[in-house]
CSV table of C-alpha atoms and ligand atoms in Angstrom, one decimal:
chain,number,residue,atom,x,y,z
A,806,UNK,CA,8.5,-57.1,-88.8
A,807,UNK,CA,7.3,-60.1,-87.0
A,808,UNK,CA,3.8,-61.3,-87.2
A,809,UNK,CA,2.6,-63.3,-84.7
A,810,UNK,CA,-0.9,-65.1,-84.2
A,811,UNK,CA,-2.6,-65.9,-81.5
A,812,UNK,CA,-5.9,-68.2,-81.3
A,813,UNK,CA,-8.3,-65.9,-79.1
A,814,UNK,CA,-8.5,-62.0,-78.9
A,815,UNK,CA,-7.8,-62.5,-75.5
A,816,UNK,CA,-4.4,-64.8,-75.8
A,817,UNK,CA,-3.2,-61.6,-78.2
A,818,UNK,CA,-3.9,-59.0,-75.6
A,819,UNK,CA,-2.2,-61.2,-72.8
A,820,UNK,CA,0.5,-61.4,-75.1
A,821,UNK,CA,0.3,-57.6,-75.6
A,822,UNK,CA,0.2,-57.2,-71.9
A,823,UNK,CA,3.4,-59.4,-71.1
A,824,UNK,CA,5.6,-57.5,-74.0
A,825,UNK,CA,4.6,-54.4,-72.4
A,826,UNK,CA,5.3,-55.5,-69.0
A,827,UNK,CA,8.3,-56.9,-69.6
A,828,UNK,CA,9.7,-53.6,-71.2
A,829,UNK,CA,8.5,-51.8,-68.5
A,830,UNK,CA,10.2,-53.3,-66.2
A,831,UNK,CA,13.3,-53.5,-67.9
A,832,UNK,CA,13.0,-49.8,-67.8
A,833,UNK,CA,10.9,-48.2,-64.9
A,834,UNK,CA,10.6,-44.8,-66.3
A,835,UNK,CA,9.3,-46.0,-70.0
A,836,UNK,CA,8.4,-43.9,-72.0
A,837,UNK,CA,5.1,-45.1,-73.9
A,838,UNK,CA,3.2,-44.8,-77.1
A,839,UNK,CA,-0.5,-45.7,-76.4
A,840,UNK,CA,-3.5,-45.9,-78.2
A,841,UNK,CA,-6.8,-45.9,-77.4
A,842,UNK,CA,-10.2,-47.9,-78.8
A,843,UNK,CA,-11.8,-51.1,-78.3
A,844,UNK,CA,-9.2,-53.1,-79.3
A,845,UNK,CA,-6.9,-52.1,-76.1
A,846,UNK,CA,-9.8,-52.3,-73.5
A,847,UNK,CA,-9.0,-55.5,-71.9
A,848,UNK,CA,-5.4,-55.2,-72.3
A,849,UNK,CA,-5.4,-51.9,-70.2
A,850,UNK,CA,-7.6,-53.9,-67.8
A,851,UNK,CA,-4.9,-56.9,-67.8
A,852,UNK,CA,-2.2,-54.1,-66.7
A,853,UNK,CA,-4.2,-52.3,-64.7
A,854,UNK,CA,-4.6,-55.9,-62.8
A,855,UNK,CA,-0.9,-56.7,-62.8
A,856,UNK,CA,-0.1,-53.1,-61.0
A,857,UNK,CA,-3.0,-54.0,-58.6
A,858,UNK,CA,-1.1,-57.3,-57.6
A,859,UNK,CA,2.2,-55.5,-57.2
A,860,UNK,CA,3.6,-57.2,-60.5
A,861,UNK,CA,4.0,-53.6,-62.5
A,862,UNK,CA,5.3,-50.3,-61.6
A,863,UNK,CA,4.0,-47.5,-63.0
A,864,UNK,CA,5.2,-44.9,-60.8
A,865,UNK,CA,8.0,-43.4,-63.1
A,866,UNK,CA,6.4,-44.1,-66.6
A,867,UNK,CA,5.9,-41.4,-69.1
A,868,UNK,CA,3.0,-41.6,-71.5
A,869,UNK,CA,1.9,-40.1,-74.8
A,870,UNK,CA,-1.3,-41.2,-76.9
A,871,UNK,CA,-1.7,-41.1,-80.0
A,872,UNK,CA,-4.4,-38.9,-81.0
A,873,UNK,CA,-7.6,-36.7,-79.8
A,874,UNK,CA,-11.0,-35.4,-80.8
A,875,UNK,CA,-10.9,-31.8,-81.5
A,876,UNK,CA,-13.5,-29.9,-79.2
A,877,UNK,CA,-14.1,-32.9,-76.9
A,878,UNK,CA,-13.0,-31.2,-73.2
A,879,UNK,CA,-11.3,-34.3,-70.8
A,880,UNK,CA,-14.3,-34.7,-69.0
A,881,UNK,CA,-16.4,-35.7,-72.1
A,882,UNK,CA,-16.8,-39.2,-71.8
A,883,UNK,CA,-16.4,-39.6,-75.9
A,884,UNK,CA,-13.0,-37.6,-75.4
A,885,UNK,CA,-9.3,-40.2,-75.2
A,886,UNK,CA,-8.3,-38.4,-71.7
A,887,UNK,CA,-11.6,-39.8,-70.6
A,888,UNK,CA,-10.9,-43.3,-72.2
A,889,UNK,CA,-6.8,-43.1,-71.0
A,890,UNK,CA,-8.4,-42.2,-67.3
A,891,UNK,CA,-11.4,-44.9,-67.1
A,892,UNK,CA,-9.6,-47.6,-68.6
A,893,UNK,CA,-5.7,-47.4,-67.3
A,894,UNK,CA,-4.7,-44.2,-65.3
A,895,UNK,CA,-7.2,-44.3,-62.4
A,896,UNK,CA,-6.7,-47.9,-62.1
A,897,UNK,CA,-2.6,-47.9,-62.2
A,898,UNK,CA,-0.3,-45.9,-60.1
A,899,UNK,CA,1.0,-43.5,-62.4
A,900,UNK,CA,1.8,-39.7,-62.1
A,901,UNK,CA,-0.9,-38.5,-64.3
A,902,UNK,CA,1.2,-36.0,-64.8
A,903,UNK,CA,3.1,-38.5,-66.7
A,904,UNK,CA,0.0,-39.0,-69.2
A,905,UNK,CA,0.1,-36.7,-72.0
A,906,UNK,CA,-2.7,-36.4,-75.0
A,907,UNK,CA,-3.0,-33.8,-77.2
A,908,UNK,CA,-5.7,-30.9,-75.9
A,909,UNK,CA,-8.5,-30.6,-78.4
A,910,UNK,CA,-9.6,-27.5,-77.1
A,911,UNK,CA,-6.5,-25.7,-77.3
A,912,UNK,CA,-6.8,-22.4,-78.9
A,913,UNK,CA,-3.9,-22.8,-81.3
A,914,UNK,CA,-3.9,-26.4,-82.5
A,915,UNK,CA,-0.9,-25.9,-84.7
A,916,UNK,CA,1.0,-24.4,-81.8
A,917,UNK,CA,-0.8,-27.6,-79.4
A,918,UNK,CA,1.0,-30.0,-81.6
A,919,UNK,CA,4.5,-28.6,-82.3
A,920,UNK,CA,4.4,-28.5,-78.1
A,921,UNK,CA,3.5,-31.7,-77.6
A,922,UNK,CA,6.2,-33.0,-80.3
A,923,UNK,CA,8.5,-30.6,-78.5
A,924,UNK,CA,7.6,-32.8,-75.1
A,925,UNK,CA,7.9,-36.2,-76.6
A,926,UNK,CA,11.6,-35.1,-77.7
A,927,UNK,CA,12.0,-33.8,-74.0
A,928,UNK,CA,11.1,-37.3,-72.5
A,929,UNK,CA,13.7,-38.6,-74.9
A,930,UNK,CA,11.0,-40.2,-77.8
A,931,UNK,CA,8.5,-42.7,-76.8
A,932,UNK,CA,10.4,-46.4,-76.4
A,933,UNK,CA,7.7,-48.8,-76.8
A,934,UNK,CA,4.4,-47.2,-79.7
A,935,UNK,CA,1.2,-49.4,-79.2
A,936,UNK,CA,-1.0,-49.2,-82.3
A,937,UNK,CA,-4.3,-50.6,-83.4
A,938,UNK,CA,-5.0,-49.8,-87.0
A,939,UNK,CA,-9.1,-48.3,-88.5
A,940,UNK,CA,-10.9,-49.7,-90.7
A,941,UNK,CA,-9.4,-46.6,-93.0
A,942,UNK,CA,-5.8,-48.4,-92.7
A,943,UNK,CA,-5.2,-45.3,-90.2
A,944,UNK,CA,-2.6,-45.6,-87.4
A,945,UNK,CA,-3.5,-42.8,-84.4
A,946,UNK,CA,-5.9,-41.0,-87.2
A,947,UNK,CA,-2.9,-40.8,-89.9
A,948,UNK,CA,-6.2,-40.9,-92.4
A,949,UNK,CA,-5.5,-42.5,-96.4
A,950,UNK,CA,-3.1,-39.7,-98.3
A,951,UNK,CA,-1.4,-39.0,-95.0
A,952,UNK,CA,2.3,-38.3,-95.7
A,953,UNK,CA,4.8,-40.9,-94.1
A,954,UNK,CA,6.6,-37.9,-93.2
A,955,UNK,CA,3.5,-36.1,-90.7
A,956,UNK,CA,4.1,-35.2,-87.8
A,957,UNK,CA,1.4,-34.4,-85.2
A,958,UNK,CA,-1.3,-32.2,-86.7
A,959,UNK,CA,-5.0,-31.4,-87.1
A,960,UNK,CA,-6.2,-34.1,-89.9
A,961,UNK,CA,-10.5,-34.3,-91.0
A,962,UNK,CA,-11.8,-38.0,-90.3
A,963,UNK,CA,-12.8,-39.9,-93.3
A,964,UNK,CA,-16.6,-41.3,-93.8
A,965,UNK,CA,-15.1,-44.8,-92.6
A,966,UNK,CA,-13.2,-43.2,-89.5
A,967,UNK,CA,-16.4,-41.5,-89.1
A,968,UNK,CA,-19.0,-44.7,-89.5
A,969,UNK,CA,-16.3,-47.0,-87.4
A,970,UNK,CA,-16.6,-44.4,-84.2
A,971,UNK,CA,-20.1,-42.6,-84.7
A,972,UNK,CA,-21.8,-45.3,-82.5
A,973,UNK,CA,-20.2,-44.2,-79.7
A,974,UNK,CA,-21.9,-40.9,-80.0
A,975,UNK,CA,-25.0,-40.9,-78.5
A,976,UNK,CA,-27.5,-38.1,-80.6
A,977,UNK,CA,-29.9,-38.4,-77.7
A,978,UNK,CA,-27.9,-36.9,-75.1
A,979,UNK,CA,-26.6,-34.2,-77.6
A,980,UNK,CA,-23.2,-36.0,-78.6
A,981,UNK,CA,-21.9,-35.4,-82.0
A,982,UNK,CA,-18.6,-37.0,-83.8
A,983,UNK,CA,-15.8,-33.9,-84.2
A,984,UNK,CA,-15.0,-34.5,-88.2
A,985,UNK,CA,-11.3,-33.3,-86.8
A,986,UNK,CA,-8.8,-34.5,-84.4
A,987,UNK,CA,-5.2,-33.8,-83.5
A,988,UNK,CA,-3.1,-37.1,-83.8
A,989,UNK,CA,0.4,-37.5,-84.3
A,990,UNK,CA,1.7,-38.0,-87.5
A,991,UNK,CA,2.7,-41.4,-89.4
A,992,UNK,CA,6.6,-40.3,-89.1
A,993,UNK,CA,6.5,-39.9,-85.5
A,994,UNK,CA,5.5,-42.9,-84.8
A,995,UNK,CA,8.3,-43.9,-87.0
A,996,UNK,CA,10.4,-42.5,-84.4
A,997,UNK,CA,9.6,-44.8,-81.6
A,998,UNK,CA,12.3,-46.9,-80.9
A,999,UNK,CA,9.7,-49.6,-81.5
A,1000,UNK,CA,5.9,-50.9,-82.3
A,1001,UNK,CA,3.4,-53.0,-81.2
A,1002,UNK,CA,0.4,-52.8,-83.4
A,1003,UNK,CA,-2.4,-55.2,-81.6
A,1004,UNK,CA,-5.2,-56.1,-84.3
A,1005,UNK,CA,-7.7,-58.6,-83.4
A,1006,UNK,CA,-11.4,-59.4,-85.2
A,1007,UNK,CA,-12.5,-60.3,-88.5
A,1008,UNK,CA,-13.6,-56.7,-89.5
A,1009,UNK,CA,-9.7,-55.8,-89.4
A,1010,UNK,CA,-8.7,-59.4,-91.5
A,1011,UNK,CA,-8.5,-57.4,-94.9
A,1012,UNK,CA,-7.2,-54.1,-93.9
A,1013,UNK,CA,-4.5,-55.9,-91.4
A,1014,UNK,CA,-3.1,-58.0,-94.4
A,1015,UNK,CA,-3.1,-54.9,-96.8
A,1016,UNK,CA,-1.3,-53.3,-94.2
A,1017,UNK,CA,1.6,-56.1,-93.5
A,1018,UNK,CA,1.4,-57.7,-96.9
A,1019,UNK,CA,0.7,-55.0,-99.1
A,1020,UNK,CA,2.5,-52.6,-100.8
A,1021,UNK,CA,3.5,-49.5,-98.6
A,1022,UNK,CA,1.1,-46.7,-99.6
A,1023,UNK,CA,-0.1,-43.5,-98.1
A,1024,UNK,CA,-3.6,-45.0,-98.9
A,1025,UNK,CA,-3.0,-47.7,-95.7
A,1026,UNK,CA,-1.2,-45.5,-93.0
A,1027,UNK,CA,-0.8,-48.4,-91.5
A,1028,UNK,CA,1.4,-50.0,-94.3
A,1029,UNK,CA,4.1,-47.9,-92.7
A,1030,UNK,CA,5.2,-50.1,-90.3
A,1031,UNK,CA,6.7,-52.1,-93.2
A,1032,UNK,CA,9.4,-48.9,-92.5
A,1033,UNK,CA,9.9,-49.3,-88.7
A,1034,UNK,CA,13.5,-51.8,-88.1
A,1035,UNK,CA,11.8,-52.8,-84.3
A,1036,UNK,CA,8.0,-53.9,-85.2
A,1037,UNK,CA,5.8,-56.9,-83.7
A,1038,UNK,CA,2.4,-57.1,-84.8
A,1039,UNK,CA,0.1,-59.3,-82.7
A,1040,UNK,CA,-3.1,-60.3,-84.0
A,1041,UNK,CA,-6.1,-63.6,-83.2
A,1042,UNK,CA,-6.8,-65.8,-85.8
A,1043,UNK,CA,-9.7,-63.8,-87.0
A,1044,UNK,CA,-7.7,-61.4,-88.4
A,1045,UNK,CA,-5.2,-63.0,-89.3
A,1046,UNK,CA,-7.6,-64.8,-91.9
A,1047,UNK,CA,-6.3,-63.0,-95.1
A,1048,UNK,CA,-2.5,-63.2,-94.4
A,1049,UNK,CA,-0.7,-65.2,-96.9
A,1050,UNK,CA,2.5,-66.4,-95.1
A,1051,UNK,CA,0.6,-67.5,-91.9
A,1052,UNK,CA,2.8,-70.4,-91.9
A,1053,UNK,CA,5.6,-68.4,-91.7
A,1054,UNK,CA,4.8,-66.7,-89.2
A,1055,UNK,CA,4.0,-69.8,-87.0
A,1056,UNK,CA,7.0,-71.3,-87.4
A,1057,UNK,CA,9.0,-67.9,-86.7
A,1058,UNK,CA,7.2,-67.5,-83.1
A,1059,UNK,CA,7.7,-71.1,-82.3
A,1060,UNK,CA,11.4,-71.1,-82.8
A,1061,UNK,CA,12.5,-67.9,-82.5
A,1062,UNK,CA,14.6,-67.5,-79.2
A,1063,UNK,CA,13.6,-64.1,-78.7
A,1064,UNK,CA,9.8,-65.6,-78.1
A,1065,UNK,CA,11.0,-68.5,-75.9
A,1066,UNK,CA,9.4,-66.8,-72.6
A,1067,UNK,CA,5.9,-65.8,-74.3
A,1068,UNK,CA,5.0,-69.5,-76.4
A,1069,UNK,CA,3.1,-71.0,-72.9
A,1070,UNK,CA,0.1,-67.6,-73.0
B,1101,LIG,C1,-6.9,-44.5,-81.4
B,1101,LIG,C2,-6.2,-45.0,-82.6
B,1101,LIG,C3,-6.8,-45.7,-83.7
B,1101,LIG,C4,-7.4,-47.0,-83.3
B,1101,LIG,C5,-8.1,-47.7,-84.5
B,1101,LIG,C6,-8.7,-49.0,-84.1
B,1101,LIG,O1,-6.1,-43.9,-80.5
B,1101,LIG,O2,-5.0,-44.8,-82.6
B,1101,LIG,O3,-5.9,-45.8,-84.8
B,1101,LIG,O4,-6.3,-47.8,-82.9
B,1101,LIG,O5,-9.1,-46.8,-84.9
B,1101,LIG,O6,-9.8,-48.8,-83.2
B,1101,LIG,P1,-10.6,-50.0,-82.5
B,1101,LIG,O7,-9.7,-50.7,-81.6
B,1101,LIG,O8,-11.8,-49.3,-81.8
B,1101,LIG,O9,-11.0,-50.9,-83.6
């Protein structure tokens, strides 16, 4: 795994932004992981600004997200497909029939997720996985106790899932939390030929450095990544405040080769 730490939020999401740029245009027709929440706002808007300038092709990228509410239709606003389309796909030039996230208002959920595993193994496996990581430790909504095995399934949102998202809802026009989701499981994110977990803010400093530092424990989904041979985590200084080989990790980014186009962000 490499760690690297970057003084603002918004020098780690540039950062973000380059890597994923990069490997997409190394390979046009991409196939990526994506994630949704606060965290990856801006760095949806910083693509979303290089395919405006003509610097990023989306036209042949394949996307699948990570997770979504069950019983949220697309056009809820609270519902990912809303997120994916207001914050990236409207804004890029993408086949939106590209974008994939699970339906949480399929009928048959069980049969909605072995499909849309069956489609990720169809577009080949998802080549670059962008994570964020709850307040729970979770990765997609892989929730404490989920097996490092799961695949993509129906999982029930813990109070701290629930407590980190609930403001979003608003009670006066009628919106409620779902208490379920569909979200692909901790081992098939495993299978993405690589990670990039984005973490930024002091809220995430103590659950970031259980999750690097830590021991590896289906009580942190996000611990996981301790598993994955092709993993970059990028987080700001604020969370990187409990991380005990910061040092380290400096020293790796500054003189690591592989970095040598990314230092001047
Ligand atoms: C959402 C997802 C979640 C979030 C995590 C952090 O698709 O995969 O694991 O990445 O809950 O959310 P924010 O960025 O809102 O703190």
């Amino acid at each position: 795994m490499e760690v690297i730490i970057m003084p603002t939020a918004e020098k780690a999401e540039q950062l973000a932004a380059a890597i994923i740029a990069d490997a997409l245009r190394q390979k046009p027709n991409l196939t990526l992981g994506l994630a949704t929440g606060a965290t990856m706002e801006n760095l949806y808007h910083k693509l979303a600004e290089m395919n405006k300038k003509g610097e990023l092709d989306f036209s042949l990228c394949k996307t699948f997200n990570l997770d979504e509410y069950v019983g949220l239709p697309a056009e809820d606003r609270n519902s990912y497909r809303y997120y994916m389309n207001y914050h990236l796909f409207d804004r890029i030039n993408i086949d939106k029939r590209n974008t994939h996230l699970e339906d949480g208002m399929a009928e048959d959920l069980e049969f909605e997720c072995a499909e849309y595993e069956r489609l990720m193994e169809e577009a080949g496996g998802v080549d670059l996985q962008l994570l964020g990581i709850g307040l729970s430790g979770h990765i997609g909504f892989n929730e404490p106790t989920s097996s490092f095995s799961s695949r993509t399934r129906a999982v029930n949102l813990t109070p701290v899932t629930m407590a980190q998202n609930g403001p979003y809802f608003d009670p006066a026009k009628g919106e409620k939390m779902p208490t379920r989701a569909l979200t692909m499981g901790v081992g098939t994110v495993l299978d993405a030929k690589s990670l990039l977990m984005l973490v930024t803010g002091t809220r995430k400093a103590d659950i970031i450095a259980k999750a690097i530092e830590g021991p590896m424990t289906s009580m942190v989904s996000g611990s996981a990544i301790q598993l994955h041979p092709d993993c970059t985590v990028i987080v700001d200084e604020e969370a990187a405040a409990k991380l005990t080989l910061k040092d380290y990790y400096r020293s790796a980014f500054a003189n690591d080769p592989k970095w040598d186009a990314y230092r001047n962000i």
